[in-house]
C-alpha atoms as an extended CHARMM CRD file, in Angstrom:
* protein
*
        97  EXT
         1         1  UNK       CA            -43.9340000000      -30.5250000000     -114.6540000000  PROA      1               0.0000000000
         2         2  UNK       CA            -42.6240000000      -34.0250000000     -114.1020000000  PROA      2               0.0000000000
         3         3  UNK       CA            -41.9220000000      -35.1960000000     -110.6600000000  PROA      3               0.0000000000
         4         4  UNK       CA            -39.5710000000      -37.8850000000     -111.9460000000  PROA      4               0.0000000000
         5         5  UNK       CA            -38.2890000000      -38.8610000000     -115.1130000000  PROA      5               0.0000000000
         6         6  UNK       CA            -37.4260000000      -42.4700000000     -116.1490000000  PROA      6               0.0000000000
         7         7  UNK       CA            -33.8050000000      -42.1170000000     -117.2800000000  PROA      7               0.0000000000
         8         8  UNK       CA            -31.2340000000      -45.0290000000     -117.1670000000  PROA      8               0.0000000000
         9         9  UNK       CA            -28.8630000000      -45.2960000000     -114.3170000000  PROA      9               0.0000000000
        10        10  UNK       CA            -24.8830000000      -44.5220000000     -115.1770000000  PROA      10              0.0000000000
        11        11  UNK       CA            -22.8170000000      -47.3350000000     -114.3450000000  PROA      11              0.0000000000
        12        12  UNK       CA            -20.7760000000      -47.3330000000     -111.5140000000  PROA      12              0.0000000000
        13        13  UNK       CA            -16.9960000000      -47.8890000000     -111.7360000000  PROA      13              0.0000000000
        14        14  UNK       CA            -17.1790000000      -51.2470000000     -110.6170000000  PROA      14              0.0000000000
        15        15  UNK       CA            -20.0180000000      -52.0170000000     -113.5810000000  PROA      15              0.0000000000
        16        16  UNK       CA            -17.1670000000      -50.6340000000     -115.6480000000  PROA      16              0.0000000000
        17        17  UNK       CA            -14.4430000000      -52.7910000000     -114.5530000000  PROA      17              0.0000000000
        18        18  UNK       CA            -16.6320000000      -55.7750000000     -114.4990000000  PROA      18              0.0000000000
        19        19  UNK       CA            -17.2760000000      -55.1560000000     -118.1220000000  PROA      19              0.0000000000
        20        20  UNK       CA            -14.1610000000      -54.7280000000     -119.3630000000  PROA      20              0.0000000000
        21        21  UNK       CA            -13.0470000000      -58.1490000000     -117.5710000000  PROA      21              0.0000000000
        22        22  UNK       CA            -16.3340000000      -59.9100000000     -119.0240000000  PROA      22              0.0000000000
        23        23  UNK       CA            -15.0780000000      -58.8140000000     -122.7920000000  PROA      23              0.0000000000
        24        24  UNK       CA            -11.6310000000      -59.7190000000     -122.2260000000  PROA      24              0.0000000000
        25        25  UNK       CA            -12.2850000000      -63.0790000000     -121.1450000000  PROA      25              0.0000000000
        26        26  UNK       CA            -10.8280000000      -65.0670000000     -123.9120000000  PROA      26              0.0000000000
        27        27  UNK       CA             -8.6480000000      -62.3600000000     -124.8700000000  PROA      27              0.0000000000
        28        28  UNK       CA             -9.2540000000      -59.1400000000     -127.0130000000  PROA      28              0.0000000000
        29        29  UNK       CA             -7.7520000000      -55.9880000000     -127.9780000000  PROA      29              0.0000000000
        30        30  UNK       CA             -8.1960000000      -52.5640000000     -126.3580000000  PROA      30              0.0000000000
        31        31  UNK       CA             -9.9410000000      -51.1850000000     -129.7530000000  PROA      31              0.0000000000
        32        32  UNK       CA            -12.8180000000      -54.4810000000     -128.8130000000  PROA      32              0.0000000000
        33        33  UNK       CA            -12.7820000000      -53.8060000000     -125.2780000000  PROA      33              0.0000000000
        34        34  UNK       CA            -13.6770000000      -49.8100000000     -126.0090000000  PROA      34              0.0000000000
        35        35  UNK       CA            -16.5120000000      -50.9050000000     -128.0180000000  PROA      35              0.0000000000
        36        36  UNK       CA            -18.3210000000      -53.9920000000     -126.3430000000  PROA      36              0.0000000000
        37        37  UNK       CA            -17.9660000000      -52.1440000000     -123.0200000000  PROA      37              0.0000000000
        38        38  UNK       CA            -19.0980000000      -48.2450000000     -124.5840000000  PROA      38              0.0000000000
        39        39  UNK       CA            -16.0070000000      -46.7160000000     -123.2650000000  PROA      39              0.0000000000
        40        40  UNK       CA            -13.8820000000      -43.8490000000     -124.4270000000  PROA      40              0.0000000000
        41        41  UNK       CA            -10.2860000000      -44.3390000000     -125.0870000000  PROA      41              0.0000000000
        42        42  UNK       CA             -9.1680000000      -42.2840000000     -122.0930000000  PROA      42              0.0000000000
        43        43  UNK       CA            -10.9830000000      -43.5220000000     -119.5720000000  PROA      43              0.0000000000
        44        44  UNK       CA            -10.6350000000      -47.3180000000     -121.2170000000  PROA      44              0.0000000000
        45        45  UNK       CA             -6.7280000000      -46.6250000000     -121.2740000000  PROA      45              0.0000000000
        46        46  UNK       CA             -6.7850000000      -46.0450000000     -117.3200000000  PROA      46              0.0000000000
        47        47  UNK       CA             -9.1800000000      -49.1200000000     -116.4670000000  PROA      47              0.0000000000
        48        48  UNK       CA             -6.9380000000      -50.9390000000     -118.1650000000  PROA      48              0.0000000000
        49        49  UNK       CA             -4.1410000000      -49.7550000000     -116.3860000000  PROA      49              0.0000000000
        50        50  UNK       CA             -5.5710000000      -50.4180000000     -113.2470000000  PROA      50              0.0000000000
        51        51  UNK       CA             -6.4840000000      -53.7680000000     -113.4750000000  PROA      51              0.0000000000
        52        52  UNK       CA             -3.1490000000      -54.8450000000     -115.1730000000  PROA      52              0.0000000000
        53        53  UNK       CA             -1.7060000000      -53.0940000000     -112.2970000000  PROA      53              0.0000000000
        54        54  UNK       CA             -4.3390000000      -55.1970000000     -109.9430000000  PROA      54              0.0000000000
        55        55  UNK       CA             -3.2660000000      -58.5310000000     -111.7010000000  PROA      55              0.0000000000
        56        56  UNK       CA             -7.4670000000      -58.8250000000     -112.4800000000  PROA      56              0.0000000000
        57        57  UNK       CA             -6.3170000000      -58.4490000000     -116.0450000000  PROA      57              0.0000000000
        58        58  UNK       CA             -2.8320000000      -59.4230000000     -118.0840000000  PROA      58              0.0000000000
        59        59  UNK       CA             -1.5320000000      -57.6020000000     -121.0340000000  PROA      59              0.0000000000
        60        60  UNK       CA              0.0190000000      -60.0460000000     -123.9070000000  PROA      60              0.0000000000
        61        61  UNK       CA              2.1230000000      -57.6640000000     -125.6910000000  PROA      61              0.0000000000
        62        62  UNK       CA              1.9400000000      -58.8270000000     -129.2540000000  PROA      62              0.0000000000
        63        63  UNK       CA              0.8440000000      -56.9310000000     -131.9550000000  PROA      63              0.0000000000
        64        64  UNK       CA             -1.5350000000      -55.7480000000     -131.3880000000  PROA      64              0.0000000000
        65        65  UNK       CA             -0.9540000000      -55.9930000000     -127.5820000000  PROA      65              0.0000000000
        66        66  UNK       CA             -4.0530000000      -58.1250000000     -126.1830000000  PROA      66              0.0000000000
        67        67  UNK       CA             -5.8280000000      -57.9920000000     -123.0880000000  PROA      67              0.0000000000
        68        68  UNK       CA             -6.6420000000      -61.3750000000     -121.1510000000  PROA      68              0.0000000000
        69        69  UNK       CA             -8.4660000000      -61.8820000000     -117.7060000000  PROA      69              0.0000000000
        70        70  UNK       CA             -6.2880000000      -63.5400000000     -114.8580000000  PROA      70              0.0000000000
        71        71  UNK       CA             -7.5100000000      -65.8340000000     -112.5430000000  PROA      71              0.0000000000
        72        72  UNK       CA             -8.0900000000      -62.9460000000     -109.6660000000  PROA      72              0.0000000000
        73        73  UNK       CA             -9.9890000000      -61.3360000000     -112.6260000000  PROA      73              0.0000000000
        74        74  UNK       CA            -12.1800000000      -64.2950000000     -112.5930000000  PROA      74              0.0000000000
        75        75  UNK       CA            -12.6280000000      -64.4080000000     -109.1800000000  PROA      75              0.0000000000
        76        76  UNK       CA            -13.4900000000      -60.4970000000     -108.9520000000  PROA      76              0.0000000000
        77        77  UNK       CA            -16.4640000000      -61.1840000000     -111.4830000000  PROA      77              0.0000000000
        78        78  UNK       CA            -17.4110000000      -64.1000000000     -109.6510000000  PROA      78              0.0000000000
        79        79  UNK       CA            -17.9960000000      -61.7680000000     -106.1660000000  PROA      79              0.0000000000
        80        80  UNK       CA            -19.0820000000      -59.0320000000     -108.3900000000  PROA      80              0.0000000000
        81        81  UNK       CA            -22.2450000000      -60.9290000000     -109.4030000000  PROA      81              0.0000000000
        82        82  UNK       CA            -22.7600000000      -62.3080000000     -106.2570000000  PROA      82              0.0000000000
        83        83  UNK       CA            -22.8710000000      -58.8860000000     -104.5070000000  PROA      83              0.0000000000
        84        84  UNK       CA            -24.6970000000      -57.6880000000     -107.6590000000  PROA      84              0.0000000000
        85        85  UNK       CA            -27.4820000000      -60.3930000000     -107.2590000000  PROA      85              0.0000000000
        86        86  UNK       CA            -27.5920000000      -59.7320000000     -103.3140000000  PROA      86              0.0000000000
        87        87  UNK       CA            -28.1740000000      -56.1520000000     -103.6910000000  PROA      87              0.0000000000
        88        88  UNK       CA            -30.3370000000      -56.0290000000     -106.3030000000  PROA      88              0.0000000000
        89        89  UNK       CA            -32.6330000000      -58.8490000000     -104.5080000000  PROA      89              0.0000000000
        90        90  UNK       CA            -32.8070000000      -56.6010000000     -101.5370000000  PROA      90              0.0000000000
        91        91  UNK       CA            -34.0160000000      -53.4800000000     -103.6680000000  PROA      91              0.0000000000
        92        92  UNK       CA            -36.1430000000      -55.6470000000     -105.6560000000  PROA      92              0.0000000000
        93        93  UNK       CA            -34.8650000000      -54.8120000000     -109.6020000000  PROA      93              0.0000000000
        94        94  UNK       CA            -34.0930000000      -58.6680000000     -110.2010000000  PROA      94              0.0000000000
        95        95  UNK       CA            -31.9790000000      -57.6590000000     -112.9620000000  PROA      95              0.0000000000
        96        96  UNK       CA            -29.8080000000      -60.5430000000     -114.3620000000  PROA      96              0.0000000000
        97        97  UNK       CA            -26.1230000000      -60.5760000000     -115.1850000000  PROA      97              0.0000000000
């Protein structure tokens, strides 16, 4: 019997968001978004809802509509990685963004 088992962590919903803001940087498309961050289409249909709803992300509705990340958005990744770097320092994993 194993005491412990190396598995890989699930991400939190903040690694979630900050994904889907990293791929929509220059602009994509939900279908994109789903696959560069390994979503499913529910749960990438309410994240994107959210941070529309946030103003961390802005929805260009062309055809097909197109996902874009404001300013805020910017500044969310920005504290993200800082708080990411600062935590991860203090438990020692040293893992880079």
């Amino acid at each position: 019997m194993k005491l412990f088992e190396l598995t890989p962590m699930s991400r939190s919903r903040f690694d979630m968001l900050a994904e889907v803001l990293e791929t929509a940087r220059g602009g994509t498309t939900k279908t994109r978004i789903v696959t560069e961050a390994n979503l499913n289409q529910e749960i990438a249909t309410h994240m994107l809802n959210l941070l529309v709803d946030l103003d961390l992300l802005a929805a260009r509705h062309n055809s097909p509509i197109s996902y874009g990340t404001t300013e805020k958005g910017f500044r969310f990744l920005d504290e993200y990685r800082r708080l990411k770097r600062l935590l991860d320092s203090r438990s020692g994993l040293q893992e880079k963004l």
